[in-house]
Amino acid sequence: MLRPEPGQPTTMTCCRAPYSRGLPETVDLTKEPRTGFGPSDVTICVLGSPTSYLSVLLEGGNQCPGNMLLCLSPAWLSKVPSESHPGESSLLVFKAVTFDLGGRTTLDEFVPPRRVTYFTGCFGPCKVQGQSAAELARDLDCPTGGSGELARLLEDKLLTRQLMDQQAGVAVPPTLAFTFKRPLPLRSVTKEKRVHMVELSSCEGQDDLLQEEITAFLQSGAVEPYHQVVVKPSGWRWNGAQAVSFHPKSEQGCILQAVLTLLETLEEEESILVEAFIPTAHVVCGVGRADKPLKHQATVPQTLESGLRQWGLKDEALITAIHAQIKQKAEAAMKAFMDMEAGLTAEQRGGRRAQTDVIGVDFLLSSEDQVLQLVALEMNSQLCLETCSVFESMGRIVGEHVGEVACPLVETMLRRAQCHLMEGKHLLVIGAGGVSRKFARKIAWEAARDYGLKIHLVESDPNHFASQLVETFIHYDTTDHKRVEEHAQQLLGLVQERGLHLDGCLSYWDDCIVLAALVCEGLGLRCSSPTAMKVAKQKSRTHLHLLRRRKEGPSGPQQRCTQCPAATWRATLMWSELPATSTFLGS
């Protein structure tokens, strides 16, 4: 699959990638630019190869049709100064492949360009695209699924191995690491267990020190059960299995020479790892030779359960226990990295909004005395994502249900994008609710505050607990619902007196939904009409309205209502007569 250079046109080979997977062919609609997108629209944008992100893009087309965009070139995007956050930038998309329901895709141009509300891509060392994605993601005002700075940390095998070994309590191979000028936060992990780090003062004249450390490592008790060692580089530039060599433990001269050879190319922040080669059991989730290291790009993925059964393990309870152990260890490893990431400054993260949304943990199963042992090797992001895409594509071909792998990631993208859109919005909430389920309601109010929402609450109870959790508390008695029009005028006056500039008004308290609709109408905010809310609020009005609609002969579909005593026909209401289900935000 071709990867376009910046500013170069994209060939139809890229645009037809979904078609090559048995999906509908991409339709070119660039001659009819799409319009009408505003600052409140969700726009999730991926910069990268469709091969790597296809499962995510297809699932995004199902969860948020028309809002999942793939950019094949960084030239399709542009950064402009943020209007709301000085010092940060907004990301605009001019052109993209839009994913819709059922795998339908269109090549679109947007006039004016759409404002991105969530951005991700390959932030690793993948030449032009990785550099472009990292530069575009830096200091954005919208959430990003990573950054160049965070990718450097995640791709550092020494750092992630130290985190797993020392903080997550996950077993890793016995490792000797030589490093040069290791910066913070990489220096912060110092407590040694199975990983011994030696910091070199120079890349030259270190032969004696290297020989001494290698000899001590090979003679240590931790390495005693193993017959081979692996010498590999660790750092941003060394993706995959580049420059990896294998040596019998007895050939210390060859091991030293391999370390010296890598040392000649070592840069700041990078390391050289000498680790015990742990032979795998005949159980792998990527099919390959058992006596050679597995590579993401050259393996056929399969489920853990399939691998265990293929090996001959039949006990379902044992298979379930192994799965649970791997899940628990993977979560512990990911938490260790997330905790480390949470302690970074905005500059170290590559932006205030940057966080790593995809973390993969590579494990191997080792067998010793007929006992399976779980050993973690490293963490990654992009390679894991590519493997998941291949796995889902294989399942799609044989008719398996797809989307399960990508679904949580898309949900995270969508949630972060929606929270970004709501941040800083001023919402008038009418009615805080009763004291029942107080704990759950308190969590909801605190969550709204954490999301950055500015809540202005109207409540009849002057001592309601929510009064201490909002931006503004307005005590006003709304309990007489027969005077709802009068209440609406009074509230409009109170809003004006306080100089509140509202983006929306809502109520999740049933008694106040008509009042909220009247206030929205008075403020010119997007909402359902008060008439529709009155119909929806009372069952008797809803029933009478349905009867009138039946007599008028609506054009919508009908179905038999067996719950009504008179066995009447229930007609589907037209959209304009139903309460809106979206948040009442200003258009």
Coordinates of C-alpha atoms in Angstrom, one line a residue:
M1 CA 0.0 0.0 0.0
L2 CA 1.5 3.3 -1.0
R3 CA 2.1 6.0 1.6
P4 CA 1.9 9.5 -0.1
E5 CA 4.5 12.0 0.5
P6 CA 3.4 15.4 1.8
G7 CA 1.8 17.5 -0.9
Q8 CA 1.7 14.6 -3.3
P9 CA -1.6 13.2 -4.8
T10 CA -2.9 9.9 -3.4
T11 CA -3.3 7.1 -5.9
M12 CA -6.5 5.2 -6.1
T13 CA -4.7 2.1 -4.7
C14 CA -4.9 3.7 -1.3
C15 CA -8.5 4.8 -1.6
R16 CA -9.6 1.4 -2.8
A17 CA -8.1 -0.4 0.2
P18 CA -11.5 -1.2 1.8
Y19 CA -12.7 -2.5 -1.6
S20 CA -9.8 -5.0 -1.7
R21 CA -11.0 -6.4 1.6
G22 CA -14.4 -7.3 0.2
L23 CA -16.0 -4.0 1.2
P24 CA -17.9 -1.5 -0.9
E25 CA -15.6 0.5 -3.2
T26 CA -14.7 4.1 -2.1
V27 CA -16.8 6.7 -3.9
D28 CA -15.0 9.9 -5.0
L29 CA -17.2 12.9 -4.0
T30 CA -14.4 15.6 -4.1
K31 CA -16.3 17.4 -6.9
E32 CA -19.1 18.0 -4.5
P33 CA -17.4 19.4 -1.3
R34 CA -19.3 18.8 1.9
T35 CA -20.4 21.7 4.0
G36 CA -22.4 22.4 7.1
F37 CA -19.9 21.2 9.8
G38 CA -19.6 23.4 12.8
P39 CA -17.6 23.5 16.0
S40 CA -20.0 21.2 17.9
D41 CA -19.5 18.3 15.4
V42 CA -17.5 15.2 16.4
T43 CA -14.6 14.7 14.0
I44 CA -12.3 11.8 14.7
C45 CA -9.3 11.9 12.4
V46 CA -6.7 9.2 11.8
L47 CA -3.5 9.9 9.9
G48 CA -1.9 6.7 8.6
S49 CA -2.2 3.7 6.4
P50 CA -5.6 2.1 6.0
T51 CA -4.0 -1.3 6.4
S52 CA -3.0 -0.5 10.0
Y53 CA -6.2 1.2 11.1
L54 CA -8.9 -0.6 9.0
S55 CA -10.6 -2.4 11.9
V56 CA -10.7 0.8 13.9
L57 CA -12.0 2.8 11.0
L58 CA -14.7 0.3 10.2
E59 CA -15.9 0.2 13.8
G60 CA -15.8 4.0 13.9
G61 CA -18.1 4.1 10.9
N62 CA -20.5 2.0 12.8
Q63 CA -20.4 3.9 16.1
C64 CA -20.2 7.4 14.7
P65 CA -21.2 7.2 11.0
G66 CA -19.7 10.0 8.9
N67 CA -17.5 11.3 11.7
M68 CA -14.6 8.8 11.4
L69 CA -12.1 10.2 8.9
L70 CA -8.9 8.7 7.5
C71 CA -6.2 11.1 6.1
L72 CA -3.8 9.5 3.8
S73 CA -1.5 12.5 3.6
P74 CA -0.5 15.1 6.2
A75 CA -1.1 17.7 3.4
W76 CA -4.8 17.0 4.0
L77 CA -4.5 18.6 7.4
S78 CA -3.5 22.0 8.7
K79 CA -2.7 23.5 12.1
V80 CA -4.0 27.0 13.1
P81 CA -3.7 28.9 16.4
S82 CA -6.4 27.9 18.8
E83 CA -9.1 30.5 19.5
S84 CA -9.9 29.1 23.0
H85 CA -6.5 28.0 24.3
P86 CA -3.6 30.5 23.7
G87 CA -0.3 28.7 23.0
E88 CA -2.1 25.7 21.5
S89 CA -3.3 24.8 18.0
S90 CA -6.5 23.6 16.4
L91 CA -6.3 21.0 13.7
L92 CA -8.4 21.3 10.5
V93 CA -9.0 18.6 7.9
F94 CA -9.6 19.6 4.3
K95 CA -9.8 16.2 2.7
A96 CA -10.3 12.6 4.0
V97 CA -11.8 9.2 3.4
T98 CA -15.1 9.2 5.4
F99 CA -16.2 5.9 7.0
D100 CA -19.9 5.1 7.3
L101 CA -22.2 2.2 8.2
G102 CA -21.6 -1.1 6.6
G103 CA -18.0 -0.3 5.5
R104 CA -19.2 2.4 3.0
T105 CA -16.5 5.0 2.3
T106 CA -16.3 8.2 0.4
L107 CA -13.4 10.5 -0.5
D108 CA -14.5 13.9 0.6
E109 CA -13.4 17.5 0.7
F110 CA -14.7 19.9 3.3
V111 CA -15.5 23.6 2.8
P112 CA -14.9 25.1 5.2
P113 CA -12.5 22.5 6.7
R114 CA -13.8 20.4 9.6
R115 CA -12.3 21.1 13.0
V116 CA -10.7 17.9 14.5
T117 CA -12.0 16.9 17.9
Y118 CA -9.8 13.8 18.3
F119 CA -6.5 13.0 16.4
T120 CA -4.4 9.9 16.3
G121 CA -1.9 8.3 13.9
C122 CA 1.4 6.4 13.8
F123 CA 3.6 8.4 16.1
G124 CA 6.5 5.9 16.0
P125 CA 9.6 6.0 13.9
C126 CA 7.9 5.3 10.5
K127 CA 9.7 7.9 8.5
V128 CA 7.6 10.6 6.9
Q129 CA 4.2 9.7 8.3
G130 CA 5.4 9.2 11.8
Q131 CA 7.3 12.5 11.9
S132 CA 4.3 14.3 10.3
A133 CA 1.8 12.8 12.8
A134 CA 4.0 13.6 15.7
E135 CA 4.4 17.2 14.6
L136 CA 0.7 17.7 13.9
A137 CA -0.2 16.2 17.3
R138 CA 2.1 18.5 19.3
D139 CA 0.3 21.0 21.5
L140 CA -3.2 20.5 20.0
D141 CA -6.2 21.8 21.8
C142 CA -8.1 18.6 21.1
P143 CA -7.4 15.1 22.6
T144 CA -4.8 13.0 20.9
G145 CA -4.3 9.2 21.0
G146 CA -0.6 9.7 21.6
S147 CA 2.4 11.9 20.6
G148 CA 5.9 11.6 19.4
E149 CA 7.2 12.2 22.9
L150 CA 5.0 9.4 24.4
A151 CA 5.8 7.0 21.6
R152 CA 9.5 7.5 22.4
L153 CA 8.8 6.3 25.9
L154 CA 6.6 3.4 24.9
E155 CA 9.1 2.2 22.3
D156 CA 11.9 2.2 24.8
K157 CA 12.3 -1.5 25.7
L158 CA 14.5 -0.7 28.7
L159 CA 12.0 1.7 30.3
T160 CA 8.9 -0.5 29.8
R161 CA 10.8 -3.6 30.9
Q162 CA 11.8 -1.7 34.1
L163 CA 8.3 -0.6 34.7
M164 CA 6.9 -4.1 34.3
D165 CA 9.7 -5.6 36.5
Q166 CA 9.8 -3.1 39.3
Q167 CA 6.3 -1.5 39.5
A168 CA 3.9 -3.9 37.9
G169 CA 5.3 -7.1 39.3
V170 CA 5.3 -8.8 35.9
A171 CA 8.1 -11.3 35.2
V172 CA 10.6 -10.3 32.5
P173 CA 13.7 -12.0 31.1
P174 CA 16.9 -11.5 33.1
T175 CA 18.4 -8.4 31.5
L176 CA 21.7 -6.5 31.5
A177 CA 21.3 -3.0 30.0
F178 CA 24.0 -0.6 28.9
T179 CA 22.8 3.0 28.5
F180 CA 24.3 6.4 27.7
K181 CA 23.0 9.8 29.0
R182 CA 19.6 8.5 30.0
P183 CA 17.3 11.5 30.6
L184 CA 14.4 12.0 32.9
P185 CA 11.8 10.5 33.3
L186 CA 13.8 7.4 32.2
R187 CA 16.3 7.9 35.0
S188 CA 13.5 7.7 37.6
V189 CA 13.2 3.9 37.4
T190 CA 16.2 2.8 39.4
K191 CA 15.3 -0.1 41.7
E192 CA 16.7 -3.3 40.3
K193 CA 15.1 -6.7 40.3
R194 CA 15.6 -8.8 37.1
V195 CA 16.9 -5.8 35.1
H196 CA 20.4 -4.5 35.8
M197 CA 21.3 -1.1 34.2
V198 CA 24.8 0.1 33.7
E199 CA 25.1 3.8 32.7
L200 CA 28.2 4.4 30.5
S201 CA 30.1 7.7 30.8
S202 CA 31.2 7.4 27.2
C203 CA 30.7 5.3 24.1
E204 CA 34.5 4.7 23.7
G205 CA 37.1 3.0 25.9
Q206 CA 34.5 0.9 27.7
D207 CA 35.8 -2.6 26.8
D208 CA 36.9 -3.7 30.2
L209 CA 33.8 -2.5 32.0
L210 CA 31.6 -4.2 29.4
Q211 CA 33.5 -7.4 29.7
E212 CA 33.3 -7.4 33.5
E213 CA 29.5 -6.7 33.5
I214 CA 28.8 -9.3 30.8
T215 CA 30.8 -12.0 32.6
A216 CA 29.0 -11.3 35.9
F217 CA 25.6 -11.3 34.2
L218 CA 26.3 -14.6 32.4
Q219 CA 27.5 -16.3 35.6
S220 CA 24.6 -15.0 37.7
G221 CA 22.0 -17.3 39.1
A222 CA 19.2 -15.6 37.1
V223 CA 20.8 -16.6 33.8
E224 CA 21.9 -20.1 34.9
P225 CA 18.9 -22.0 33.5
Y226 CA 19.3 -20.6 30.0
H227 CA 21.7 -21.6 27.2
Q228 CA 21.5 -18.5 24.9
V229 CA 21.4 -14.8 25.2
V230 CA 20.0 -12.1 22.9
V231 CA 21.7 -8.8 22.2
K232 CA 19.5 -6.0 20.9
P233 CA 19.3 -2.2 20.8
S234 CA 16.5 -0.3 22.6
G235 CA 15.2 3.1 21.7
W236 CA 13.2 5.2 19.3
R237 CA 15.0 4.3 16.2
W238 CA 15.1 0.5 16.8
N239 CA 11.7 -0.6 15.9
G240 CA 10.9 -4.3 15.6
A241 CA 13.7 -6.8 15.4
Q242 CA 16.4 -4.6 13.8
A243 CA 20.0 -5.5 14.7
V244 CA 19.0 -8.4 17.0
S245 CA 21.6 -11.2 17.4
F246 CA 21.5 -14.5 19.2
H247 CA 24.6 -16.2 20.9
P248 CA 25.3 -19.3 23.0
K249 CA 26.0 -18.2 26.5
S250 CA 29.4 -19.8 26.4
E251 CA 30.7 -17.5 23.6
Q252 CA 31.4 -14.4 25.7
G253 CA 33.7 -13.0 23.1
C254 CA 31.0 -12.9 20.4
I255 CA 28.6 -11.4 22.9
L256 CA 31.1 -8.6 23.8
Q257 CA 31.7 -8.0 20.1
A258 CA 28.0 -7.7 19.4
V259 CA 27.6 -5.1 22.2
L260 CA 30.6 -3.1 20.9
T261 CA 29.2 -3.1 17.4
L262 CA 25.9 -1.6 18.7
L263 CA 27.8 0.8 20.9
E264 CA 29.3 2.4 17.8
T265 CA 25.8 3.5 16.7
L266 CA 24.4 4.2 20.2
E267 CA 22.8 7.7 20.6
E268 CA 21.6 9.5 23.7
E269 CA 18.6 8.0 25.3
E270 CA 19.3 4.6 23.7
S271 CA 20.4 1.4 25.3
I272 CA 21.8 -2.0 24.5
L273 CA 20.1 -5.0 26.1
V274 CA 21.7 -8.4 26.8
E275 CA 19.0 -10.7 27.9
A276 CA 18.4 -14.4 28.5
F277 CA 16.8 -16.1 25.6
I278 CA 13.8 -17.9 27.0
P279 CA 12.6 -20.7 24.7
T280 CA 8.9 -20.5 24.1
A281 CA 6.5 -23.3 24.7
H282 CA 4.7 -24.5 21.6
V283 CA 2.0 -22.0 22.3
V284 CA 1.9 -18.7 20.5
C285 CA -0.8 -16.2 19.6
G286 CA 1.2 -15.4 16.5
V287 CA 2.1 -18.5 14.5
G288 CA 5.8 -18.9 13.8
R289 CA 8.8 -21.0 14.5
A290 CA 9.1 -21.9 18.2
D291 CA 12.9 -21.6 18.1
K292 CA 13.0 -18.1 16.7
P293 CA 11.7 -14.8 17.9
L294 CA 8.3 -13.8 16.6
K295 CA 7.8 -10.6 14.6
H296 CA 4.5 -8.8 14.5
Q297 CA 4.7 -8.2 10.7
A298 CA 5.6 -11.9 9.9
T299 CA 3.2 -13.9 12.0
V300 CA -0.4 -15.0 11.6
P301 CA -2.4 -14.0 14.7
Q302 CA -4.8 -16.2 16.5
T303 CA -6.6 -16.3 19.8
L304 CA -4.9 -17.5 22.9
E305 CA -7.5 -20.2 23.4
S306 CA -6.8 -21.5 19.8
G307 CA -3.1 -21.6 20.5
L308 CA -3.5 -23.5 23.7
R309 CA -5.8 -26.0 22.2
Q310 CA -3.5 -26.4 19.2
W311 CA -0.7 -27.2 21.7
G312 CA -2.8 -29.9 23.1
L313 CA -4.3 -28.3 26.2
K314 CA -7.9 -29.5 26.6
D315 CA -8.8 -28.5 30.1
E316 CA -11.2 -25.5 29.7
A317 CA -10.8 -24.5 33.3
L318 CA -7.0 -24.3 32.9
I319 CA -7.3 -22.4 29.6
T320 CA -9.6 -19.9 31.4
A321 CA -7.1 -19.6 34.3
I322 CA -4.2 -18.9 31.9
H323 CA -6.3 -16.3 30.1
A324 CA -7.2 -14.6 33.4
Q325 CA -3.5 -14.5 34.4
I326 CA -2.4 -12.9 31.2
K327 CA -5.2 -10.4 31.4
Q328 CA -4.2 -9.5 35.0
K329 CA -0.5 -9.2 34.2
A330 CA -1.2 -7.1 31.1
E331 CA -3.4 -4.7 33.0
A332 CA -0.7 -4.4 35.7
A333 CA 1.9 -3.6 33.1
M334 CA -0.3 -1.0 31.3
K335 CA -1.2 0.6 34.6
A336 CA 2.5 1.0 35.4
F337 CA 3.1 2.8 32.1
M338 CA -0.1 5.0 32.6
D339 CA 1.0 5.9 36.1
M340 CA 4.4 7.0 34.8
E341 CA 2.8 8.9 31.9
A342 CA 0.4 10.7 34.4
G343 CA 3.5 12.1 36.2
L344 CA 4.9 13.8 33.0
T345 CA 4.6 17.5 32.3
A346 CA 2.7 18.8 29.3
E347 CA 6.0 19.4 27.5
Q348 CA 7.2 15.8 28.2
R349 CA 3.9 14.4 27.0
G350 CA 3.9 16.4 23.7
G351 CA 0.9 18.5 24.7
R352 CA -1.7 19.0 27.5
R353 CA -4.2 16.6 25.7
A354 CA -1.8 13.9 24.7
Q355 CA -2.1 10.4 26.2
T356 CA -1.4 6.9 25.0
D357 CA -4.7 5.3 24.1
V358 CA -3.3 2.0 22.7
I359 CA -0.8 0.0 24.7
G360 CA 0.1 -3.6 23.7
V361 CA 2.1 -5.9 25.9
D362 CA 4.1 -8.7 24.3
F363 CA 4.2 -11.9 26.4
L364 CA 5.7 -15.3 25.8
L365 CA 4.8 -18.5 27.4
S366 CA 7.7 -20.6 28.6
S367 CA 7.5 -24.2 29.7
E368 CA 9.7 -25.5 32.5
D369 CA 9.1 -29.0 34.0
Q370 CA 5.7 -29.1 32.3
V371 CA 4.8 -25.8 34.0
L372 CA 3.8 -22.8 31.9
Q373 CA 5.5 -19.6 32.9
L374 CA 4.4 -16.2 31.7
V375 CA 7.2 -13.7 30.7
A376 CA 6.7 -10.1 29.4
L377 CA 9.1 -8.8 26.8
E378 CA 8.1 -5.3 25.9
M379 CA 5.3 -2.8 25.2
N380 CA 4.2 -1.3 21.9
S381 CA 1.4 0.6 20.3
Q382 CA 1.4 0.6 16.5
L383 CA 2.5 -3.1 16.1
C384 CA -0.3 -4.2 18.4
L385 CA -2.8 -2.2 16.4
E386 CA -1.6 -3.7 13.1
T387 CA -1.9 -7.2 14.5
C388 CA -5.5 -6.5 15.6
S389 CA -6.4 -5.3 12.2
V390 CA -5.0 -8.4 10.6
F391 CA -6.8 -10.6 13.1
E392 CA -10.2 -8.9 12.4
S393 CA -9.7 -9.0 8.7
M394 CA -9.1 -12.8 8.9
G395 CA -12.3 -13.1 10.9
R396 CA -14.3 -11.1 8.4
I397 CA -13.2 -13.4 5.6
V398 CA -14.7 -16.5 7.3
G399 CA -17.8 -14.7 8.5
E400 CA -16.9 -14.1 12.1
H401 CA -18.3 -11.2 14.1
V402 CA -16.0 -8.2 13.8
G403 CA -15.5 -5.1 15.8
E404 CA -14.8 -6.6 19.3
V405 CA -11.1 -5.8 19.1
A406 CA -11.5 -2.2 17.9
C407 CA -14.7 -1.4 19.8
P408 CA -13.1 -0.3 23.1
L409 CA -10.6 2.0 21.3
V410 CA -13.3 3.6 19.2
E411 CA -15.4 4.2 22.4
T412 CA -12.4 5.9 24.0
M413 CA -11.8 8.1 20.9
L414 CA -15.5 9.1 20.8
R415 CA -15.7 9.7 24.6
R416 CA -12.6 11.9 24.6
A417 CA -13.9 13.8 21.5
Q418 CA -17.3 14.4 23.1
C419 CA -15.7 15.5 26.4
H420 CA -13.5 17.9 24.5
L421 CA -16.6 19.4 22.8
M422 CA -18.3 19.9 26.2
E423 CA -15.3 21.4 27.9
G424 CA -15.9 25.0 29.0
K425 CA -19.6 24.9 27.9
H426 CA -22.0 26.7 30.2
L427 CA -25.1 24.6 30.8
L428 CA -28.2 25.6 32.7
V429 CA -29.6 22.5 34.6
I430 CA -33.1 22.8 35.9
G431 CA -33.9 20.5 38.8
A432 CA -31.1 18.5 40.6
G433 CA -33.3 15.5 41.5
G434 CA -34.3 14.1 44.8
V435 CA -32.2 12.5 47.5
S436 CA -32.7 8.9 46.2
R437 CA -29.6 7.5 44.6
K438 CA -27.7 10.5 46.1
F439 CA -24.3 8.7 45.8
A440 CA -24.8 8.1 42.1
R441 CA -26.0 11.6 41.5
K442 CA -23.1 13.1 43.3
I443 CA -20.7 11.1 41.1
A444 CA -22.5 12.5 38.1
W445 CA -22.1 16.1 39.3
E446 CA -18.5 15.6 40.2
A447 CA -17.8 14.0 36.8
A448 CA -19.4 17.0 35.0
R449 CA -17.1 19.3 36.9
D450 CA -14.1 17.1 36.0
Y451 CA -15.1 17.2 32.3
G452 CA -14.8 21.0 32.4
L453 CA -18.5 21.8 32.2
K454 CA -19.7 25.0 33.8
I455 CA -23.0 24.0 35.4
H456 CA -25.5 26.6 36.5
L457 CA -28.1 24.9 38.6
V458 CA -31.7 25.9 39.3
E459 CA -33.1 24.0 42.2
S460 CA -36.1 24.4 44.6
D461 CA -34.2 23.0 47.6
P462 CA -31.8 25.6 49.0
N463 CA -29.8 23.0 50.9
H464 CA -29.4 20.5 48.0
F465 CA -26.0 18.8 48.1
A466 CA -25.4 19.7 44.4
S467 CA -25.3 23.4 45.3
Q468 CA -21.7 22.9 46.4
L469 CA -20.7 21.1 43.2
V470 CA -21.7 23.7 40.5
E471 CA -20.5 27.0 39.1
T472 CA -23.6 28.9 40.0
F473 CA -26.5 27.9 42.2
I474 CA -29.9 29.6 41.6
H475 CA -32.5 28.9 44.3
Y476 CA -35.9 29.1 42.6
D477 CA -39.1 27.1 43.5
T478 CA -40.3 25.3 40.4
T479 CA -42.6 22.8 42.3
D480 CA -45.9 24.4 41.0
H481 CA -45.9 22.9 37.5
K482 CA -49.2 24.6 36.6
R483 CA -47.3 27.9 36.4
V484 CA -44.6 26.5 34.1
E485 CA -44.8 29.5 31.6
E486 CA -44.5 32.0 34.5
H487 CA -41.5 30.0 35.8
A488 CA -39.9 30.2 32.4
Q489 CA -40.1 33.9 32.3
Q490 CA -38.8 34.3 35.8
L491 CA -35.8 32.1 35.0
L492 CA -35.0 34.0 31.8
G493 CA -34.9 37.1 33.9
L494 CA -32.6 35.5 36.4
V495 CA -30.2 34.3 33.7
Q496 CA -30.1 37.8 32.2
E497 CA -29.5 39.4 35.6
R498 CA -26.5 37.2 36.2
G499 CA -25.1 37.8 32.8
L500 CA -24.9 34.1 32.0
H501 CA -24.0 33.2 28.4
L502 CA -25.4 29.7 28.0
D503 CA -24.5 27.1 25.5
G504 CA -27.4 24.8 26.5
C505 CA -30.2 24.1 28.9
L506 CA -31.5 20.7 30.0
S507 CA -33.2 18.8 32.8
Y508 CA -33.0 15.1 33.6
W509 CA -35.8 15.6 36.3
D510 CA -39.0 14.5 34.6
D511 CA -41.1 17.2 36.3
C512 CA -39.0 20.0 34.8
I513 CA -38.6 18.9 31.1
V514 CA -41.3 21.2 29.9
L515 CA -39.8 24.1 31.8
A516 CA -36.4 23.4 30.3
A517 CA -37.9 23.4 26.8
L518 CA -39.5 26.8 27.4
V519 CA -36.3 28.2 28.7
C520 CA -34.4 26.9 25.7
E521 CA -37.0 28.4 23.4
G522 CA -36.6 31.8 25.1
L523 CA -32.8 31.7 24.9
G524 CA -32.8 30.5 21.3
L525 CA -31.0 27.2 22.1
R526 CA -31.4 23.9 20.3
C527 CA -34.2 21.8 21.9
S528 CA -37.4 20.0 21.4
S529 CA -40.5 22.2 21.2
P530 CA -42.4 22.7 24.5
T531 CA -45.5 21.2 22.8
A532 CA -43.6 18.0 22.0
M533 CA -42.4 17.8 25.6
K534 CA -45.9 18.3 27.0
V535 CA -47.1 15.4 24.8
A536 CA -44.2 13.2 25.9
K537 CA -44.5 14.0 29.6
Q538 CA -48.1 12.8 30.1
K539 CA -49.2 9.3 29.0
S540 CA -52.8 10.5 28.4
R541 CA -51.6 13.2 26.1
T542 CA -49.3 10.8 24.3
H543 CA -52.2 8.4 23.8
L544 CA -54.6 11.1 22.5
H545 CA -52.0 12.4 20.2
L546 CA -51.5 8.9 18.7
L547 CA -55.2 8.5 18.2
R548 CA -55.3 11.8 16.3
R549 CA -52.4 10.8 14.2
R550 CA -54.2 7.5 13.3
K551 CA -57.2 9.4 12.2
E552 CA -55.1 11.7 10.1
G553 CA -53.5 8.8 8.3
P554 CA -49.8 9.4 8.8
S555 CA -47.4 8.3 6.2
G556 CA -45.1 6.6 8.6
P557 CA -45.1 2.9 9.4
Q558 CA -47.7 1.4 11.7
Q559 CA -47.7 -1.5 14.0
R560 CA -50.4 -3.2 16.1
C561 CA -50.4 -2.1 19.8
T562 CA -51.7 -5.1 21.8
Q563 CA -51.2 -3.2 25.1
C564 CA -54.1 -0.7 24.5
P565 CA -57.6 -1.9 25.8
A566 CA -59.3 -0.7 22.6
A567 CA -56.7 -2.5 20.4
T568 CA -56.0 0.7 18.5
W569 CA -53.2 1.2 16.0
R570 CA -50.1 3.0 17.2
A571 CA -48.5 5.2 14.5
T572 CA -44.9 6.3 14.5
L573 CA -44.6 9.9 15.3
M574 CA -42.8 12.2 12.9
W575 CA -39.3 13.3 14.0
S576 CA -40.4 16.9 14.5
E577 CA -43.0 15.9 17.0
L578 CA -40.6 13.8 19.2
P579 CA -38.3 15.1 21.9
A580 CA -34.8 15.5 20.7
T581 CA -32.4 13.0 22.2
S582 CA -29.2 15.0 21.7
T583 CA -27.8 17.4 24.2
F584 CA -29.4 20.9 24.1
L585 CA -26.4 22.7 22.8
G586 CA -26.6 25.9 20.8
S587 CA -26.2 25.4 17.1

